[in-house]
């Protein structure tokens, strides 16, 4: 390889992609950072850095307010009042397709050089991104996506069911490709996710792929086209063949230093608190739990933590707690998927009788993992509190999972649309007939760059609006 990606900004694009699902624009075709030659390791850290930074920003810019964590009180017509702009999904579409193009190029190089571990890593990353895309929009380009080099400039949209089937097949293949007797030979200093220099790192990548499968299969439990229960049981009942996260050490979070080029997500960390108040739901819940995450997620006002009602009709008087700048200050962990989330997945599956594990133990593992993930110390009597003790209900699991999904892209929103839990108060300033968005609208640019396939997708979806429910939603 003539040029190492280590000498290129982590924010640089290696392979240009497009808003229409990888349709060529002149400025992308002339991308000066595009490499003519690369090995599969060249692509890995830029993909990891950019998708993890973007996922953090999506929580901060969208999920944070829509899901009632914080209130932006500069007006009463924003996300906290369940008003979503038509262009809200544009960056999600362009960003993930851009880095999918890079991941596909990585896979191609891995196949050429007979590097199965890189091939498997690429598949996991592609499935991670496609899952977010299909869970955000519904039908999206999959089979024909990012194939501009084959002169497929106007990719067809695939149906949600077909995409999920392909994703699950790809993750199955990735699991079989991982070779823990080998490493990622081109990333000699390790990768940003697991610092992979030997088989231990490869095993963690394998655990990430299988944990991601469980995230996806959980969503598909009520989709009749899938036998998700059988697939879940196959994974859970054979941990040697299908290892999953076992501790925070396995979790898929990208550690960034904050030092160029691994800069934090915000230019000014103080911006995380600008014109923002923490919600009553967050403050009061964590107070009731006597939870050590409260000072991590909120600042004090005087001697107390004070929340405002999300979606209020009239702004409360006084001042409220705000998110601390430490949440946006690197070094930091950028979360793709946590061990806490995996534990709550197991708790739900056990509570529903799908797997034979102890739901209380899985629930408590999830709570402890989340607290420790944020640097807290678990009190010995934490579960003596009747408000925190496992009580056999899905609501108890999902309320803790809500906090475990902090700064994890859209996952709080996805889980709420899947279960309707936790019961987030609907503010009295939100119109009575206003629903929370079930999906985001397709980027308007598709109507200029890929109109025919956009119209087919719109017809298949039953329209292109926020109220359309996806196949895994209630």
CSV table of C-alpha atoms in Angstrom, one decimal:
chain,number,residue,atom,x,y,z
A,1,UNK,CA,0.0,0.0,0.0
A,2,UNK,CA,1.5,3.3,-1.1
A,3,UNK,CA,-0.4,5.6,1.3
A,4,UNK,CA,-1.4,4.8,4.8
A,5,UNK,CA,-4.7,5.9,6.2
A,6,UNK,CA,-2.9,6.8,9.4
A,7,UNK,CA,-1.7,9.9,7.6
A,8,UNK,CA,-5.3,10.9,6.6
A,9,UNK,CA,-7.8,12.7,8.9
A,10,UNK,CA,-10.1,10.3,10.5
A,11,UNK,CA,-12.9,12.5,9.2
A,12,UNK,CA,-11.8,12.1,5.6
A,13,UNK,CA,-13.8,10.1,3.1
A,14,UNK,CA,-12.0,7.2,1.5
A,15,UNK,CA,-14.8,6.2,-0.9
A,16,UNK,CA,-17.4,8.8,-1.9
A,17,UNK,CA,-21.1,8.0,-1.5
A,18,UNK,CA,-24.3,9.9,-2.1
A,19,UNK,CA,-27.7,11.0,-0.8
A,20,UNK,CA,-29.5,8.9,-3.3
A,21,UNK,CA,-28.1,5.7,-1.8
A,22,UNK,CA,-24.6,6.2,-3.4
A,23,UNK,CA,-25.4,8.1,-6.6
A,24,UNK,CA,-22.4,10.0,-8.1
A,25,UNK,CA,-22.1,13.8,-7.6
A,26,UNK,CA,-19.3,15.7,-9.3
A,27,UNK,CA,-17.8,16.9,-6.0
A,28,UNK,CA,-17.7,13.4,-4.6
A,29,UNK,CA,-16.2,12.0,-7.8
A,30,UNK,CA,-13.4,14.5,-7.4
A,31,UNK,CA,-12.9,13.8,-3.7
A,32,UNK,CA,-9.2,14.5,-3.1
A,33,UNK,CA,-9.0,12.2,-0.1
A,34,UNK,CA,-10.0,9.1,-2.1
A,35,UNK,CA,-7.3,6.4,-2.2
A,36,UNK,CA,-6.4,4.6,-5.4
A,37,UNK,CA,-4.9,1.8,-3.4
A,38,UNK,CA,-5.6,0.5,0.1
A,39,UNK,CA,-5.7,-2.5,2.3
A,40,UNK,CA,-8.7,-3.4,4.4
A,41,UNK,CA,-7.1,-2.0,7.5
A,42,UNK,CA,-7.0,1.5,5.9
A,43,UNK,CA,-10.8,1.8,6.1
A,44,UNK,CA,-11.4,0.6,9.7
A,45,UNK,CA,-10.6,3.5,12.0
A,46,UNK,CA,-12.2,6.2,9.8
A,47,UNK,CA,-15.4,4.2,9.7
A,48,UNK,CA,-15.4,3.6,13.4
A,49,UNK,CA,-14.6,7.2,14.3
A,50,UNK,CA,-17.2,8.7,12.0
A,51,UNK,CA,-20.1,6.5,12.7
A,52,UNK,CA,-19.6,6.6,16.4
A,53,UNK,CA,-19.3,10.4,16.4
A,54,UNK,CA,-22.4,10.6,14.3
A,55,UNK,CA,-24.3,8.3,16.5
A,56,UNK,CA,-23.5,10.5,19.6
A,57,UNK,CA,-24.6,13.6,17.7
A,58,UNK,CA,-27.9,11.9,16.6
A,59,UNK,CA,-28.7,11.3,20.3
A,60,UNK,CA,-27.7,14.8,21.2
A,61,UNK,CA,-29.5,16.5,18.3
A,62,UNK,CA,-32.6,14.3,18.1
A,63,UNK,CA,-33.2,11.5,20.6
A,64,UNK,CA,-32.2,13.6,23.6
A,65,UNK,CA,-35.1,16.0,23.2
A,66,UNK,CA,-37.7,13.8,21.4
A,67,UNK,CA,-37.6,11.2,24.1
A,68,UNK,CA,-38.0,13.6,26.9
A,69,UNK,CA,-34.5,13.6,28.4
A,70,UNK,CA,-34.0,17.3,28.0
A,71,UNK,CA,-36.0,20.4,26.9
A,72,UNK,CA,-34.7,23.0,24.5
A,73,UNK,CA,-36.7,25.9,25.8
A,74,UNK,CA,-36.0,28.4,23.1
A,75,UNK,CA,-39.5,27.7,21.7
A,76,UNK,CA,-42.4,25.3,21.9
A,77,UNK,CA,-42.4,23.9,18.4
A,78,UNK,CA,-39.3,21.7,18.5
A,79,UNK,CA,-38.5,18.0,19.1
A,80,UNK,CA,-39.6,18.2,22.7
A,81,UNK,CA,-43.1,18.9,21.5
A,82,UNK,CA,-42.9,16.0,19.0
A,83,UNK,CA,-42.5,18.3,16.0
A,84,UNK,CA,-40.0,16.8,13.5
A,85,UNK,CA,-38.7,18.6,10.5
A,86,UNK,CA,-39.0,17.0,7.1
A,87,UNK,CA,-35.2,17.1,6.7
A,88,UNK,CA,-34.4,15.6,10.1
A,89,UNK,CA,-33.2,12.3,8.5
A,90,UNK,CA,-31.1,13.8,5.7
A,91,UNK,CA,-27.7,13.5,7.5
A,92,UNK,CA,-28.5,10.0,8.7
A,93,UNK,CA,-29.1,8.9,5.1
A,94,UNK,CA,-26.0,10.6,3.7
A,95,UNK,CA,-23.7,9.7,6.5
A,96,UNK,CA,-24.4,6.0,6.8
A,97,UNK,CA,-24.4,5.5,3.0
A,98,UNK,CA,-21.1,7.3,2.8
A,99,UNK,CA,-19.5,5.0,5.4
A,100,UNK,CA,-21.3,1.9,4.0
A,101,UNK,CA,-19.5,2.6,0.8
A,102,UNK,CA,-16.2,2.5,2.7
A,103,UNK,CA,-17.2,-0.7,4.6
A,104,UNK,CA,-18.1,-2.4,1.3
A,105,UNK,CA,-14.7,-1.3,-0.2
A,106,UNK,CA,-13.1,-2.7,2.9
A,107,UNK,CA,-14.9,-6.0,2.4
A,108,UNK,CA,-13.8,-6.1,-1.3
A,109,UNK,CA,-10.1,-5.6,-0.3
A,110,UNK,CA,-10.5,-8.3,2.4
A,111,UNK,CA,-11.8,-10.8,-0.1
A,112,UNK,CA,-9.0,-10.0,-2.6
A,113,UNK,CA,-6.3,-10.4,0.0
A,114,UNK,CA,-8.0,-13.5,1.7
A,115,UNK,CA,-8.4,-11.8,5.0
A,116,UNK,CA,-11.5,-13.4,6.6
A,117,UNK,CA,-11.3,-11.3,9.9
A,118,UNK,CA,-11.5,-8.1,8.0
A,119,UNK,CA,-14.3,-9.5,5.9
A,120,UNK,CA,-16.2,-10.4,9.0
A,121,UNK,CA,-15.6,-7.0,10.7
A,122,UNK,CA,-16.8,-5.2,7.5
A,123,UNK,CA,-20.0,-7.3,7.5
A,124,UNK,CA,-20.7,-6.5,11.2
A,125,UNK,CA,-20.2,-2.8,10.5
A,126,UNK,CA,-22.4,-2.9,7.4
A,127,UNK,CA,-25.2,-4.7,9.3
A,128,UNK,CA,-24.9,-2.2,12.2
A,129,UNK,CA,-25.4,0.7,9.7
A,130,UNK,CA,-28.1,-0.9,7.6
A,131,UNK,CA,-30.1,-1.8,10.8
A,132,UNK,CA,-30.1,1.9,11.8
A,133,UNK,CA,-31.1,3.0,8.3
A,134,UNK,CA,-34.0,0.5,7.9
A,135,UNK,CA,-35.1,1.2,11.5
A,136,UNK,CA,-35.2,4.9,10.8
A,137,UNK,CA,-36.8,5.0,7.3
A,138,UNK,CA,-38.3,1.6,6.5
A,139,UNK,CA,-37.6,0.5,2.9
A,140,UNK,CA,-34.1,1.7,1.8
A,141,UNK,CA,-31.6,0.7,-0.9
A,142,UNK,CA,-29.7,-2.4,0.1
A,143,UNK,CA,-28.9,-4.8,-2.7
A,144,UNK,CA,-28.0,-2.0,-5.2
A,145,UNK,CA,-26.7,0.5,-2.6
A,146,UNK,CA,-23.2,1.9,-3.0
A,147,UNK,CA,-22.5,0.2,-6.4
A,148,UNK,CA,-21.7,3.3,-8.4
A,149,UNK,CA,-18.5,1.5,-9.6
A,150,UNK,CA,-20.9,-0.9,-11.4
A,151,UNK,CA,-22.8,2.1,-12.9
A,152,UNK,CA,-25.8,1.5,-10.6
A,153,UNK,CA,-26.5,5.1,-10.0
A,154,UNK,CA,-30.2,4.9,-9.1
A,155,UNK,CA,-30.5,2.1,-6.6
A,156,UNK,CA,-33.8,0.3,-6.0
A,157,UNK,CA,-35.3,0.3,-2.5
A,158,UNK,CA,-35.6,-3.1,-0.8
A,159,UNK,CA,-38.4,-4.0,1.5
A,160,UNK,CA,-37.8,-4.0,5.2
A,161,UNK,CA,-38.4,-7.8,5.5
A,162,UNK,CA,-35.9,-8.6,2.8
A,163,UNK,CA,-33.3,-6.2,4.3
A,164,UNK,CA,-33.6,-7.8,7.8
A,165,UNK,CA,-33.3,-11.3,6.2
A,166,UNK,CA,-30.1,-10.2,4.5
A,167,UNK,CA,-28.7,-8.6,7.6
A,168,UNK,CA,-29.3,-11.7,9.7
A,169,UNK,CA,-27.7,-13.9,7.0
A,170,UNK,CA,-24.6,-11.5,6.8
A,171,UNK,CA,-24.2,-11.6,10.6
A,172,UNK,CA,-24.4,-15.4,10.6
A,173,UNK,CA,-21.7,-15.5,7.9
A,174,UNK,CA,-19.6,-13.0,9.8
A,175,UNK,CA,-19.7,-15.2,12.9
A,176,UNK,CA,-18.4,-18.2,10.9
A,177,UNK,CA,-15.6,-16.1,9.3
A,178,UNK,CA,-14.0,-14.8,12.5
A,179,UNK,CA,-10.8,-16.6,13.2
A,180,UNK,CA,-9.6,-16.1,16.8
A,181,UNK,CA,-6.2,-17.7,16.0
A,182,UNK,CA,-5.4,-14.7,13.8
A,183,UNK,CA,-5.7,-10.9,14.2
A,184,UNK,CA,-6.2,-7.7,12.1
A,185,UNK,CA,-2.8,-7.7,10.6
A,186,UNK,CA,-2.9,-4.3,8.9
A,187,UNK,CA,-3.9,-2.5,12.0
A,188,UNK,CA,-0.6,-3.0,13.8
A,189,UNK,CA,-1.4,-0.6,16.7
A,190,UNK,CA,-4.9,-2.0,17.1
A,191,UNK,CA,-8.3,-0.6,16.0
A,192,UNK,CA,-10.3,2.2,17.7
A,193,UNK,CA,-12.9,-0.2,19.0
A,194,UNK,CA,-11.1,-3.2,20.5
A,195,UNK,CA,-7.4,-2.4,20.0
A,196,UNK,CA,-7.3,-5.7,18.2
A,197,UNK,CA,-3.8,-7.1,18.1
A,198,UNK,CA,-4.6,-10.8,18.8
A,199,UNK,CA,-7.4,-13.3,19.0
A,200,UNK,CA,-8.8,-11.6,22.1
A,201,UNK,CA,-9.8,-8.6,20.1
A,202,UNK,CA,-11.2,-10.9,17.3
A,203,UNK,CA,-13.4,-12.6,19.9
A,204,UNK,CA,-14.8,-9.3,21.0
A,205,UNK,CA,-15.7,-8.4,17.4
A,206,UNK,CA,-17.4,-11.8,17.2
A,207,UNK,CA,-19.3,-11.0,20.4
A,208,UNK,CA,-20.4,-7.6,19.0
A,209,UNK,CA,-21.8,-9.3,15.8
A,210,UNK,CA,-23.8,-11.8,17.8
A,211,UNK,CA,-25.0,-9.2,20.3
A,212,UNK,CA,-26.1,-7.0,17.4
A,213,UNK,CA,-28.1,-10.0,16.1
A,214,UNK,CA,-30.0,-10.2,19.3
A,215,UNK,CA,-30.8,-6.5,19.1
A,216,UNK,CA,-32.2,-7.0,15.7
A,217,UNK,CA,-34.0,-10.2,16.5
A,218,UNK,CA,-35.7,-8.6,19.5
A,219,UNK,CA,-37.3,-6.1,17.2
A,220,UNK,CA,-38.5,-8.9,14.9
A,221,UNK,CA,-40.2,-11.0,17.6
A,222,UNK,CA,-43.7,-9.8,16.5
A,223,UNK,CA,-42.9,-9.8,12.7
A,224,UNK,CA,-44.7,-12.9,11.3
A,225,UNK,CA,-42.2,-13.2,8.5
A,226,UNK,CA,-39.5,-14.2,11.0
A,227,UNK,CA,-39.0,-17.1,13.5
A,228,UNK,CA,-37.1,-14.8,15.7
A,229,UNK,CA,-37.6,-16.9,18.8
A,230,UNK,CA,-35.8,-19.9,17.3
A,231,UNK,CA,-32.9,-17.8,16.1
A,232,UNK,CA,-32.6,-16.1,19.5
A,233,UNK,CA,-32.6,-19.5,21.3
A,234,UNK,CA,-29.9,-20.8,18.9
A,235,UNK,CA,-27.6,-18.0,19.9
A,236,UNK,CA,-28.3,-18.0,23.6
A,237,UNK,CA,-28.1,-21.8,23.9
A,238,UNK,CA,-24.8,-22.2,22.2
A,239,UNK,CA,-22.4,-19.6,23.6
A,240,UNK,CA,-19.3,-21.4,22.3
A,241,UNK,CA,-20.5,-21.0,18.7
A,242,UNK,CA,-22.3,-17.7,19.3
A,243,UNK,CA,-20.5,-15.7,22.0
A,244,UNK,CA,-22.1,-12.4,23.1
A,245,UNK,CA,-21.1,-9.6,25.4
A,246,UNK,CA,-20.2,-10.8,28.9
A,247,UNK,CA,-19.1,-7.6,30.6
A,248,UNK,CA,-18.3,-3.9,29.9
A,249,UNK,CA,-14.9,-5.1,28.7
A,250,UNK,CA,-16.7,-6.5,25.6
A,251,UNK,CA,-18.9,-3.6,24.9
A,252,UNK,CA,-18.8,-1.9,21.5
A,253,UNK,CA,-17.8,1.6,22.4
A,254,UNK,CA,-15.2,3.7,20.6
A,255,UNK,CA,-12.6,5.3,22.9
A,256,UNK,CA,-11.5,8.7,21.5
A,257,UNK,CA,-8.8,10.8,23.0
A,258,UNK,CA,-10.1,14.3,22.1
A,259,UNK,CA,-6.7,15.0,20.6
A,260,UNK,CA,-6.6,15.8,16.9
A,261,UNK,CA,-7.6,13.9,14.8
A,262,UNK,CA,-9.8,12.1,17.4
A,263,UNK,CA,-11.7,15.2,18.3
A,264,UNK,CA,-14.8,15.2,20.4
A,265,UNK,CA,-18.3,15.5,18.9
A,266,UNK,CA,-18.8,19.2,19.8
A,267,UNK,CA,-16.4,22.1,19.0
A,268,UNK,CA,-17.4,23.6,22.4
A,269,UNK,CA,-18.5,21.0,25.0
A,270,UNK,CA,-20.5,23.8,26.8
A,271,UNK,CA,-22.9,23.8,23.9
A,272,UNK,CA,-24.5,20.6,25.2
A,273,UNK,CA,-26.2,22.7,28.0
A,274,UNK,CA,-27.1,25.8,26.0
A,275,UNK,CA,-30.8,26.7,26.4
A,276,UNK,CA,-31.5,23.2,27.8
A,277,UNK,CA,-33.2,21.9,30.9
A,278,UNK,CA,-33.2,18.3,32.2
A,279,UNK,CA,-36.6,16.8,32.3
A,280,UNK,CA,-38.7,16.1,35.4
A,281,UNK,CA,-38.9,12.5,34.2
A,282,UNK,CA,-35.2,12.0,34.2
A,283,UNK,CA,-34.5,14.0,37.4
A,284,UNK,CA,-37.3,12.6,39.5
A,285,UNK,CA,-36.7,9.0,38.3
A,286,UNK,CA,-33.0,9.1,39.2
A,287,UNK,CA,-33.8,10.8,42.5
A,288,UNK,CA,-36.3,8.1,43.4
A,289,UNK,CA,-33.8,5.5,42.6
A,290,UNK,CA,-31.0,7.3,44.5
A,291,UNK,CA,-29.1,6.6,41.4
A,292,UNK,CA,-25.3,7.5,41.0
A,293,UNK,CA,-25.9,8.4,37.4
A,294,UNK,CA,-27.8,11.6,38.4
A,295,UNK,CA,-24.8,13.8,38.9
A,296,UNK,CA,-23.4,12.3,35.6
A,297,UNK,CA,-26.4,13.3,33.6
A,298,UNK,CA,-27.4,16.6,35.3
A,299,UNK,CA,-26.0,19.6,37.1
A,300,UNK,CA,-27.3,20.9,40.4
A,301,UNK,CA,-29.3,24.1,40.8
A,302,UNK,CA,-28.3,25.4,44.2
A,303,UNK,CA,-28.4,22.4,46.5
A,304,UNK,CA,-30.8,20.3,44.4
A,305,UNK,CA,-31.5,18.8,41.0
A,306,UNK,CA,-34.5,20.4,39.4
A,307,UNK,CA,-36.3,19.2,36.3
A,308,UNK,CA,-38.9,20.8,34.0
A,309,UNK,CA,-41.8,19.0,32.3
A,310,UNK,CA,-41.0,18.1,28.8
A,311,UNK,CA,-43.4,19.5,26.2
A,312,UNK,CA,-44.7,22.2,28.6
A,313,UNK,CA,-47.4,24.7,27.6
A,314,UNK,CA,-46.0,27.4,29.9
A,315,UNK,CA,-42.3,27.6,30.7
A,316,UNK,CA,-41.7,27.1,34.5
A,317,UNK,CA,-40.2,29.8,36.5
A,318,UNK,CA,-36.7,29.6,38.0
A,319,UNK,CA,-33.8,27.6,36.7
A,320,UNK,CA,-33.5,23.9,36.0
A,321,UNK,CA,-30.7,21.4,36.0
A,322,UNK,CA,-28.9,21.1,32.6
A,323,UNK,CA,-26.6,18.4,31.1
A,324,UNK,CA,-23.0,18.9,32.2
A,325,UNK,CA,-20.3,19.7,29.7
A,326,UNK,CA,-18.5,16.6,30.8
A,327,UNK,CA,-20.9,14.5,28.7
A,328,UNK,CA,-19.4,16.1,25.6
A,329,UNK,CA,-15.8,16.4,26.8
A,330,UNK,CA,-13.2,13.9,25.4
A,331,UNK,CA,-11.6,11.6,26.2
A,332,UNK,CA,-14.9,9.8,26.0
A,333,UNK,CA,-16.6,6.6,25.0
A,334,UNK,CA,-18.8,6.7,21.9
A,335,UNK,CA,-21.3,3.9,22.2
A,336,UNK,CA,-22.3,1.6,19.3
A,337,UNK,CA,-23.8,-1.1,21.6
A,338,UNK,CA,-23.3,-1.6,25.4
A,339,UNK,CA,-23.2,-4.7,27.6
A,340,UNK,CA,-26.0,-3.1,29.6
A,341,UNK,CA,-28.2,-3.1,26.5
A,342,UNK,CA,-27.4,-6.8,25.9
A,343,UNK,CA,-28.3,-7.6,29.5
A,344,UNK,CA,-31.7,-5.8,29.2
A,345,UNK,CA,-32.3,-7.7,26.0
A,346,UNK,CA,-31.7,-10.9,27.9
A,347,UNK,CA,-33.9,-9.7,30.8
A,348,UNK,CA,-36.8,-9.1,28.4
A,349,UNK,CA,-36.4,-12.4,26.6
A,350,UNK,CA,-36.3,-14.2,30.0
A,351,UNK,CA,-39.3,-12.3,31.3
A,352,UNK,CA,-41.2,-13.4,28.2
A,353,UNK,CA,-40.1,-17.0,28.6
A,354,UNK,CA,-38.2,-17.1,25.4
A,355,UNK,CA,-34.9,-18.0,27.0
A,356,UNK,CA,-34.3,-19.9,30.3
A,357,UNK,CA,-32.0,-17.3,32.0
A,358,UNK,CA,-33.0,-15.6,35.3
A,359,UNK,CA,-34.7,-12.3,34.3
A,360,UNK,CA,-33.9,-10.7,37.7
A,361,UNK,CA,-30.2,-11.5,37.3
A,362,UNK,CA,-30.1,-10.2,33.7
A,363,UNK,CA,-31.9,-7.0,34.8
A,364,UNK,CA,-29.5,-6.4,37.7
A,365,UNK,CA,-26.5,-7.0,35.5
A,366,UNK,CA,-27.8,-4.4,33.1
A,367,UNK,CA,-28.3,-1.8,35.8
A,368,UNK,CA,-24.9,-2.4,37.3
A,369,UNK,CA,-23.2,-2.3,33.9
A,370,UNK,CA,-24.8,1.0,33.0
A,371,UNK,CA,-23.9,2.6,36.3
A,372,UNK,CA,-20.3,1.4,36.0
A,373,UNK,CA,-20.1,2.4,32.3
A,374,UNK,CA,-20.7,6.0,33.4
A,375,UNK,CA,-18.1,5.8,36.1
A,376,UNK,CA,-20.5,5.3,39.0
A,377,UNK,CA,-20.3,2.9,41.9
A,378,UNK,CA,-23.2,0.6,42.6
A,379,UNK,CA,-24.5,0.8,46.1
A,380,UNK,CA,-24.9,-2.5,47.9
A,381,UNK,CA,-28.5,-1.7,48.8
A,382,UNK,CA,-29.5,-0.3,45.4
A,383,UNK,CA,-32.0,-3.1,44.7
A,384,UNK,CA,-33.5,-2.9,48.2
A,385,UNK,CA,-35.4,0.1,47.0
A,386,UNK,CA,-38.9,-1.1,45.8
A,387,UNK,CA,-38.6,1.3,42.9
A,388,UNK,CA,-35.4,-0.3,41.6
A,389,UNK,CA,-35.9,-4.0,42.5
A,390,UNK,CA,-36.9,-6.3,39.6
A,391,UNK,CA,-40.7,-6.7,39.8
A,392,UNK,CA,-41.4,-9.0,36.9
A,393,UNK,CA,-42.7,-6.3,34.5
A,394,UNK,CA,-41.5,-5.2,31.2
A,395,UNK,CA,-41.9,-1.6,32.2
A,396,UNK,CA,-39.3,-1.9,35.0
A,397,UNK,CA,-36.8,-3.4,32.5
A,398,UNK,CA,-37.5,-0.7,29.8
A,399,UNK,CA,-37.3,2.2,32.3
A,400,UNK,CA,-33.8,1.1,33.2
A,401,UNK,CA,-33.0,0.4,29.6
A,402,UNK,CA,-34.0,3.9,28.7
A,403,UNK,CA,-31.1,5.3,30.9
A,404,UNK,CA,-28.7,2.5,29.6
A,405,UNK,CA,-29.2,3.8,26.1
A,406,UNK,CA,-28.0,7.3,26.8
A,407,UNK,CA,-26.0,8.7,23.9
A,408,UNK,CA,-26.6,5.6,21.8
A,409,UNK,CA,-27.9,7.1,18.5
A,410,UNK,CA,-31.6,6.5,18.0
A,411,UNK,CA,-32.0,3.4,20.3
A,412,UNK,CA,-34.2,5.0,22.9
A,413,UNK,CA,-36.6,6.1,20.2
A,414,UNK,CA,-36.5,2.7,18.5
A,415,UNK,CA,-37.3,0.9,21.8
A,416,UNK,CA,-40.1,3.3,22.6
A,417,UNK,CA,-41.7,2.7,19.2
A,418,UNK,CA,-41.2,-1.0,19.7
A,419,UNK,CA,-42.7,-1.3,23.2
A,420,UNK,CA,-44.4,2.0,24.1
A,421,UNK,CA,-42.2,2.0,27.2
A,422,UNK,CA,-41.2,3.6,29.4
A,423,UNK,CA,-44.3,5.8,30.0
A,424,UNK,CA,-42.8,9.1,29.2
A,425,UNK,CA,-45.2,11.9,30.3
A,426,UNK,CA,-46.7,13.7,27.3
A,427,UNK,CA,-46.4,17.4,28.0
A,428,UNK,CA,-49.5,19.6,28.1
A,429,UNK,CA,-48.1,21.7,25.3
A,430,UNK,CA,-48.1,18.8,22.9
A,431,UNK,CA,-51.3,18.7,20.8
A,432,UNK,CA,-53.6,16.0,21.9
A,433,UNK,CA,-53.6,14.3,18.4
A,434,UNK,CA,-49.9,14.6,18.0
A,435,UNK,CA,-48.0,11.3,17.8
A,436,UNK,CA,-44.4,10.7,18.3
A,437,UNK,CA,-42.7,10.1,15.0
A,438,UNK,CA,-42.5,6.4,14.0
A,439,UNK,CA,-40.0,7.0,11.2
A,440,UNK,CA,-38.2,9.8,9.4
A,441,UNK,CA,-39.0,11.1,6.0
A,442,UNK,CA,-36.8,10.3,3.0
A,443,UNK,CA,-34.4,13.1,2.0
A,444,UNK,CA,-36.1,15.5,-0.5
A,445,UNK,CA,-33.1,15.2,-2.8
A,446,UNK,CA,-34.3,11.7,-3.7
A,447,UNK,CA,-37.1,13.2,-5.6
A,448,UNK,CA,-34.5,14.8,-7.9
A,449,UNK,CA,-31.9,12.2,-8.0
A,450,UNK,CA,-33.8,8.9,-7.8
A,451,UNK,CA,-37.4,9.8,-8.3
A,452,UNK,CA,-38.7,6.5,-9.9
A,453,UNK,CA,-37.4,4.3,-7.1
A,454,UNK,CA,-38.4,6.9,-4.4
A,455,UNK,CA,-42.0,6.8,-5.8
A,456,UNK,CA,-42.0,2.9,-5.7
A,457,UNK,CA,-40.7,2.9,-2.1
A,458,UNK,CA,-43.3,5.5,-1.1
A,459,UNK,CA,-46.1,3.4,-2.7
A,460,UNK,CA,-44.9,0.3,-0.9
A,461,UNK,CA,-44.6,2.1,2.4
A,462,UNK,CA,-48.1,3.6,2.1
A,463,UNK,CA,-46.6,7.1,2.0
A,464,UNK,CA,-43.7,9.1,3.2
A,465,UNK,CA,-44.7,10.5,6.5
A,466,UNK,CA,-43.9,10.3,10.2
A,467,UNK,CA,-47.0,8.3,11.2
A,468,UNK,CA,-46.3,5.1,9.1
A,469,UNK,CA,-45.3,2.2,11.4
A,470,UNK,CA,-42.5,-0.1,10.5
A,471,UNK,CA,-42.9,-3.9,10.5
A,472,UNK,CA,-41.5,-4.2,14.0
A,473,UNK,CA,-43.5,-1.4,15.7
A,474,UNK,CA,-46.6,-1.7,17.8
